[in-house]
Tab-separated table of C-alpha atoms in Angstrom:
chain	number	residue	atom	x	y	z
Y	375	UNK	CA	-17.152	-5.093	6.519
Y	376	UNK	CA	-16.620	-4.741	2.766
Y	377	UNK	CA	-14.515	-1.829	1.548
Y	378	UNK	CA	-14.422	-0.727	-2.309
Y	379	UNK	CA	-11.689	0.382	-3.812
Y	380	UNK	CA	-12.706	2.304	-7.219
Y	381	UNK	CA	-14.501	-0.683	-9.190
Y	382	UNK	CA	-12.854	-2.881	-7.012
Y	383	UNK	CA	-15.010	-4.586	-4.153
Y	384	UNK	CA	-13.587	-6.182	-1.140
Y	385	UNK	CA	-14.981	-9.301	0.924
Y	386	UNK	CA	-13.443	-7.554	4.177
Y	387	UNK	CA	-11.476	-4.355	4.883
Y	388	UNK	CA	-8.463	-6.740	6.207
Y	389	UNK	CA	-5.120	-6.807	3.703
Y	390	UNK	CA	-1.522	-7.595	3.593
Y	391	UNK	CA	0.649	-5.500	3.287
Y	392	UNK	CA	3.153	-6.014	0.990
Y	393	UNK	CA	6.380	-6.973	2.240
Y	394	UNK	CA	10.268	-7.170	0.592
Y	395	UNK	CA	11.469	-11.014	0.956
Y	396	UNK	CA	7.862	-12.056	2.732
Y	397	UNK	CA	4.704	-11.451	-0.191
Y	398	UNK	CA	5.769	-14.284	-2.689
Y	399	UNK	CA	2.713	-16.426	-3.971
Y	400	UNK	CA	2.718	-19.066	-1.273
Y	401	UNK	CA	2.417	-16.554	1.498
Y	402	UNK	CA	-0.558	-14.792	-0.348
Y	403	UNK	CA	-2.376	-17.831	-0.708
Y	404	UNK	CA	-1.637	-19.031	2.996
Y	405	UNK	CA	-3.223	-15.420	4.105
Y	406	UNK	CA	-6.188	-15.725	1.016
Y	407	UNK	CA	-7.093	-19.063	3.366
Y	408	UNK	CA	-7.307	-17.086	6.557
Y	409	UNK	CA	-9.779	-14.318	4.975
Y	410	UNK	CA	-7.361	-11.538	3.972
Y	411	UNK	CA	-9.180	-9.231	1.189
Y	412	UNK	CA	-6.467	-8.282	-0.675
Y	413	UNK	CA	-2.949	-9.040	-0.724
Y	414	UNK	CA	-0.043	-7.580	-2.694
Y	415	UNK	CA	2.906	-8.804	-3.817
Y	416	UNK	CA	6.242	-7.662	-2.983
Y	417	UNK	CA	7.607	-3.924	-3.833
Y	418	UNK	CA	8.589	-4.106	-7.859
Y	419	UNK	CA	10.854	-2.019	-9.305
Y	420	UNK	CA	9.747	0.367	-12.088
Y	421	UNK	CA	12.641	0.302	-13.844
Y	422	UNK	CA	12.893	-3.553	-13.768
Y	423	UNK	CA	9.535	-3.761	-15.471
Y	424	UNK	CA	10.249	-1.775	-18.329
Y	425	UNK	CA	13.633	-2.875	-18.644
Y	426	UNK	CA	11.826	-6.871	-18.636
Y	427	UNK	CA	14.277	-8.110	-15.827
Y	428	UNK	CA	13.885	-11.669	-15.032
Y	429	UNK	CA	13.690	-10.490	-11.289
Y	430	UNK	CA	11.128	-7.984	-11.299
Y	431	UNK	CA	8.570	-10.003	-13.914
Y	432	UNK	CA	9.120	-13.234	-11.223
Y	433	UNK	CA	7.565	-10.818	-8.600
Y	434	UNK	CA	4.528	-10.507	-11.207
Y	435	UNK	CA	3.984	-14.653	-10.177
Y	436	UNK	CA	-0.096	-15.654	-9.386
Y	437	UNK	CA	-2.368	-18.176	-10.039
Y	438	UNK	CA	-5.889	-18.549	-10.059
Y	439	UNK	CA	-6.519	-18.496	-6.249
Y	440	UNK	CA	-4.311	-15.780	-5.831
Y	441	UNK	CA	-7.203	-12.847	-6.021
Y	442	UNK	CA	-7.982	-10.275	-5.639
Y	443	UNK	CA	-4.041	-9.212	-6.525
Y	444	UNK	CA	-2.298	-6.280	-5.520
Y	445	UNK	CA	1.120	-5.301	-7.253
Y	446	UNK	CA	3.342	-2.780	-5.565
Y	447	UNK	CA	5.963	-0.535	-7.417
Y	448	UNK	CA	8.300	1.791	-6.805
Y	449	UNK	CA	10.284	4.828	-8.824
Y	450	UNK	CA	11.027	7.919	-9.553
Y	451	UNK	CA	10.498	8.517	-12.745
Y	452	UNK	CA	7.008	9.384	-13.688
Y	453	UNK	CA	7.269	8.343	-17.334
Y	454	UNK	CA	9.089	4.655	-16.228
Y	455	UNK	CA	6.266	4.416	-13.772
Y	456	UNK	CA	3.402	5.596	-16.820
Y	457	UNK	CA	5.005	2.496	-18.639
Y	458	UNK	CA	5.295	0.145	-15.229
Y	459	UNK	CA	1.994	0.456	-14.718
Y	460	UNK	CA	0.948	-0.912	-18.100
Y	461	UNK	CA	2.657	-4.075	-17.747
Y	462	UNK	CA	0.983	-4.145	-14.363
Y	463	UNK	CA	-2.441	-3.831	-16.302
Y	464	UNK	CA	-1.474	-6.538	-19.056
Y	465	UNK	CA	-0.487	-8.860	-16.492
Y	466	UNK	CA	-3.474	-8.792	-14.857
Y	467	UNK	CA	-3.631	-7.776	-11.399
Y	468	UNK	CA	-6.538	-6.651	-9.973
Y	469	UNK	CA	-5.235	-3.081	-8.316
Y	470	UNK	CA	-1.892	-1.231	-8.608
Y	471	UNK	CA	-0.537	0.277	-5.532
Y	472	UNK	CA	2.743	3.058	-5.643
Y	473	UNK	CA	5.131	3.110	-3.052
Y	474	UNK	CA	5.913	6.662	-1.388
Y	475	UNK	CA	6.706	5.031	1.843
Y	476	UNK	CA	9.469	2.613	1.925
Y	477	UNK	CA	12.469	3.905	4.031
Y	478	UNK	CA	15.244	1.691	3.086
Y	479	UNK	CA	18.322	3.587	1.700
Y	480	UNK	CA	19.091	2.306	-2.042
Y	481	UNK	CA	15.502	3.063	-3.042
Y	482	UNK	CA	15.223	6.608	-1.015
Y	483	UNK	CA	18.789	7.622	-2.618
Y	484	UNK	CA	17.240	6.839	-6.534
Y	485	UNK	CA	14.309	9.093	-5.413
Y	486	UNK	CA	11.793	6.951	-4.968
Y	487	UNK	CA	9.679	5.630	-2.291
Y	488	UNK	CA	9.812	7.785	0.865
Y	489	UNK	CA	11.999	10.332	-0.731
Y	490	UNK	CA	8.885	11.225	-2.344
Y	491	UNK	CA	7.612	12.794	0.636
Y	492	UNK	CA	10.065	15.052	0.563
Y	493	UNK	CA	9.436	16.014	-2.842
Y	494	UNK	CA	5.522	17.036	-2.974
Y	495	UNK	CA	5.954	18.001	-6.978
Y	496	UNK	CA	7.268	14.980	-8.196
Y	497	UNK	CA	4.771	12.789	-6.453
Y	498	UNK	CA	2.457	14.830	-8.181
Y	499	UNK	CA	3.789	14.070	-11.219
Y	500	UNK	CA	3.859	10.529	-10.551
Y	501	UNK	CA	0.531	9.402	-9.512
Y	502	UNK	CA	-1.209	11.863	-12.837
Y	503	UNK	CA	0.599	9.963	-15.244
Y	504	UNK	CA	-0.061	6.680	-13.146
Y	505	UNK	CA	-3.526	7.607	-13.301
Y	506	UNK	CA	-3.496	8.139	-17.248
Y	507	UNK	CA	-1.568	5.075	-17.734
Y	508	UNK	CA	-4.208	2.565	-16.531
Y	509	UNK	CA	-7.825	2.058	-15.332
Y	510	UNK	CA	-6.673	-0.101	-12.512
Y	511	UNK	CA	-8.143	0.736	-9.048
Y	512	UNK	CA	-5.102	2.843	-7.926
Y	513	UNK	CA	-3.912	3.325	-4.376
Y	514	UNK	CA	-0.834	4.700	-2.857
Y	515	UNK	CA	1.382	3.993	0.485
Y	516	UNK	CA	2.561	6.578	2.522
Y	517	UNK	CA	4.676	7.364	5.693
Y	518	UNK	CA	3.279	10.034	8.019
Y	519	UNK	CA	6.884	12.301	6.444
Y	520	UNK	CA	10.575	12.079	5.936
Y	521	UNK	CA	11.372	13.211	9.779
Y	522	UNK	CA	9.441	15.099	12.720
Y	523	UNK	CA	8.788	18.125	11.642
Y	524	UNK	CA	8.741	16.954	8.358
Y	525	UNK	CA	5.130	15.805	8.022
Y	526	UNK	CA	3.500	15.981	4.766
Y	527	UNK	CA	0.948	12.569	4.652
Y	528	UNK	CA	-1.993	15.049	4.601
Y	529	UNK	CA	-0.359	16.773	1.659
Y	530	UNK	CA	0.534	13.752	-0.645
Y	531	UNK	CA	-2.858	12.120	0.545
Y	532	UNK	CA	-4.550	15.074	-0.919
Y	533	UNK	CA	-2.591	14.964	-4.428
Y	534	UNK	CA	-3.387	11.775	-4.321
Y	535	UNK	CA	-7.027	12.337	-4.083
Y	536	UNK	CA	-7.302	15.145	-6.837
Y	537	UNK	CA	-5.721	13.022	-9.318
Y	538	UNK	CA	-8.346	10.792	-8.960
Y	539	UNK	CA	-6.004	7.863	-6.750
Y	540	UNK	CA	-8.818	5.431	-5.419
Y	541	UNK	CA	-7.426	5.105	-1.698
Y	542	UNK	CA	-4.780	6.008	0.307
Y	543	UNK	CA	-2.727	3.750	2.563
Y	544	UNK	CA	-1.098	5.386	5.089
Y	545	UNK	CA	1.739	4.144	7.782
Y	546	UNK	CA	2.056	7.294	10.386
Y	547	UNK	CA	5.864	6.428	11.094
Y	548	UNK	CA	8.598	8.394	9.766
Y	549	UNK	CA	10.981	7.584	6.875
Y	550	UNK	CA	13.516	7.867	9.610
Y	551	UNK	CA	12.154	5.944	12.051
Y	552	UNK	CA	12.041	2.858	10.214
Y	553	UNK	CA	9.959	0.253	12.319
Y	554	UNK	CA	11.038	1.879	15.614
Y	555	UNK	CA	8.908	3.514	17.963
Y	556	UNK	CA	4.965	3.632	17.586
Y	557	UNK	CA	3.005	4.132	15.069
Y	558	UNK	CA	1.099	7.464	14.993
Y	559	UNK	CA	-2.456	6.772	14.710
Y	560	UNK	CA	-3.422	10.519	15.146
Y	561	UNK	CA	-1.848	11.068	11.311
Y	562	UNK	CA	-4.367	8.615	10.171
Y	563	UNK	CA	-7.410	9.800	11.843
Y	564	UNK	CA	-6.698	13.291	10.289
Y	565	UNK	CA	-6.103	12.296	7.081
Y	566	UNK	CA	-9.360	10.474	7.236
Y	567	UNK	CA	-11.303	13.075	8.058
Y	568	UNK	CA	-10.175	15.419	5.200
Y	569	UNK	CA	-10.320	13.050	2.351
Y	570	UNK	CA	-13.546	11.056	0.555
Y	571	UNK	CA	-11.888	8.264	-0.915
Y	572	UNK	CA	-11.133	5.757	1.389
Y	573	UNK	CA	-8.035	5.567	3.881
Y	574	UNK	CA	-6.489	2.214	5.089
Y	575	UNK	CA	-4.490	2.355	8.194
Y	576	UNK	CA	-1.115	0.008	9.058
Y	577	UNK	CA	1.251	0.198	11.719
Y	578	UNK	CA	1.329	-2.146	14.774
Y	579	UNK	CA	-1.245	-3.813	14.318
Y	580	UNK	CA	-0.463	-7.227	16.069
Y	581	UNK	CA	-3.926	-8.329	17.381
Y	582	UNK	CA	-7.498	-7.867	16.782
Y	583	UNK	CA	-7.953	-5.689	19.338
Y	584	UNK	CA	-4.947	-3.718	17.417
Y	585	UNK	CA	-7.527	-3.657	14.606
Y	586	UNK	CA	-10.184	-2.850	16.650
Y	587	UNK	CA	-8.600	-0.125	18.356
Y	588	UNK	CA	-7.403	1.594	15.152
Y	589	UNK	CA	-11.194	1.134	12.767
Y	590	UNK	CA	-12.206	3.199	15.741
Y	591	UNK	CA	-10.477	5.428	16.988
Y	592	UNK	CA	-9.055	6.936	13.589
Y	593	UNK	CA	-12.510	6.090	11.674
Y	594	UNK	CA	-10.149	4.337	8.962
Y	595	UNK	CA	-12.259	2.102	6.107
Y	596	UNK	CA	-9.454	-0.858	6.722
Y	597	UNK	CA	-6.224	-1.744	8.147
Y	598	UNK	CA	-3.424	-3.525	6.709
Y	599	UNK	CA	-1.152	-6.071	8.070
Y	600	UNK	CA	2.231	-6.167	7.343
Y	601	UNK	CA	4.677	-7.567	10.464
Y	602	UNK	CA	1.848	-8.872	12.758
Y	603	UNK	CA	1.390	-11.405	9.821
Y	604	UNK	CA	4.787	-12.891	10.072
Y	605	UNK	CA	4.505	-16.476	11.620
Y	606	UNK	CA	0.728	-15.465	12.397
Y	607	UNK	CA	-1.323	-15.913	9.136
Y	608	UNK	CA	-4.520	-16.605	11.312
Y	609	UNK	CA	-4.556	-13.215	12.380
Y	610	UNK	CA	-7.065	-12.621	9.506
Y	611	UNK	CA	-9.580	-14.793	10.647
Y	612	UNK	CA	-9.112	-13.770	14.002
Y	613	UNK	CA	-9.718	-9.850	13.658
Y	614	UNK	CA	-12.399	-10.796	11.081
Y	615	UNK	CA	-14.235	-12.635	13.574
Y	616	UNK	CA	-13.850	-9.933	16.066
Y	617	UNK	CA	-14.641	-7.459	14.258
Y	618	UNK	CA	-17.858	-9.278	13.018
């Protein structure tokens, strides 16, 4: 099934997720031959863009068979991420994607990435002057909250949505979780239901049936692959071709 993302349309509603130490250009283009829509490179730091680190532009690496191309970054800071997000745009890529998910200590303690859903305002702040920087199609990846009772995806999904973010990719584990446990797949179904824009699911999916199981019971437009890629890059073709 095809899936648009602002002006932005997809052959399938199957993607990678992008992954720290995994989503260099080879893997993309091992996944672009098994089907997968859309792929994204690994998390980039804000900072390192606008600060032209040799690091962070290497992450920026594609080629012609490497589209549709999804770049991922990450910060606090909404004017570093206004300026991020404009070499994003100059480089190319074909979507821009900001990370209010990832769990993993040094970014949470700069303020960035999950930390964010602790901090409602300054997500805010982030994604309008995202949205002013660029005309990219514009998505953003979520956690279901920083902690039980600490669940604000529904929230942030909705910020997201009035500041004119194309889709929202949610995760429904907590910051503190990390991988363990299961995924929530209730957080995604209501999210879903109280936003128009689209909403892509991830979270154990490790099968097409996974897939299957999650288009349908949360009413999700795609799902996103992240671990259940690893040493498995057919699993695109294979939950394409169940799902067809």
């Amino acid at each position: 099934m095809q899936i648009s993302i602002g002006a932005l349309t997809l052959l399938n509603n199957v993607l990678l997720a992008p992954m720290a130490g995994i989503t260099n250009l080879p893997f993309r283009i091992l996944v672009r031959e098994f089907g997968c829509a859309l792929a994204f490179t690994e998390m980039i730091s804000a900072n390192g863009l606008v600060r032209k680190t040799g690091k962070s532009y290497r992450f920026l690496n594609s080629s012609l068979n490497d589209k549709p191309l999804g770049v991922q970054i990450f910060g606090s800071d909404p004017a570093v991420l206004f300026d991020a997000a404009q070499v994003v745009s100059d480089y190319g890529a074909d979507l821009l994607d900001i990370n209010m998910g990832c769990p993993v200590k040094k970014v949470v303690k700069t303020g960035a990435g999950a930390a964010l859903l602790r901090n409602p305002e300054q997500a805010r702040l982030i994604l309008r002057a995202v949205r002013k920087a660029t005309s990219l199609p514009l998505t953003v990846k979520i956690r279901s909250g920083w902690r039980q009772g600490e669940i604000k995806a529904l929230e942030i999904a909705h910020i997201a949505e009035d500041y004119g973010i194309n889709a929202v990719i949610i995760h429904p584990r907590t910051a503190d979780q990390g991988f363990s446990g299961t995924a929530d797949w209730n957080v995604i179904k209501v999210i879903k239901r109280h936003l128009c824009i689209p909403v892509i699911g991830s979270g154990d999916i490790r099968s097409p049936q996974d897939a299957y199981n999650m288009l349908t019971s949360t009413g999700c437009d795609g799902v996103m692959i992240g671990r259940g890629a690893l040493g498995n890059p057919w699993i695109f073709r294979n939950i394409i071709s169940f799902l067809e």
